[in-house]
């Protein structure tokens, strides 16, 4: 007896159909970053569905960071940029919310960050360009010249770790490192004494030296020492 041929296909609910079609238009480029979607009334007319269905679809697309909703007379639903910056932003927002809700622990994120920064440094030691090295040395030189009370300290630290991740040559890795850095090393979690500042700069110098010498093993050892030191100080500060 001949086996029956499967002809069934999952039937999507109206909300899912609207969502899928708008998403397809965004991912195909038919809708470009910054484009304003038609209003709810017009979308409901085009899709022959209710405004409630359209509203649910737009809410889901907003949650996926594909669109952003702006209130007011000149507002509406706009297509968000889909690039590496949006990847970093989406990951950072998700981690921030999970930490705020207590769904994940700070140390869990810090350990993941350490596991990502190790290959980032190793890759940077292999792939770094002369320009990458100049940028890293300039950042450390400025860090060495200022006090821990200087308002530029947080941005410089972010620039340092971000520059290493970019020097790795892996843009996805760089996006993840940057996102996790913002959530696991805010300066207000650190007791920024002069001693901590001097130690941190020395550790940064050691990391840059390893990258400059294109020595992945030395880079790995230096970044682990640095991140372990910071994590211990951050946790001690948070537990006060």
XYZ file of C-alpha atoms in Angstrom, residues 31 82 111 113 148 195 206 218 233:
9
model
C 11.787 47.981 4.715
C 19.973 45.509 12.103
C 32.525 34.552 34.410
C 32.696 37.653 30.093
C 40.961 57.642 39.580
C 46.043 51.500 44.604
C 50.942 43.796 30.576
C 51.070 35.733 27.708
C 36.958 43.708 44.000
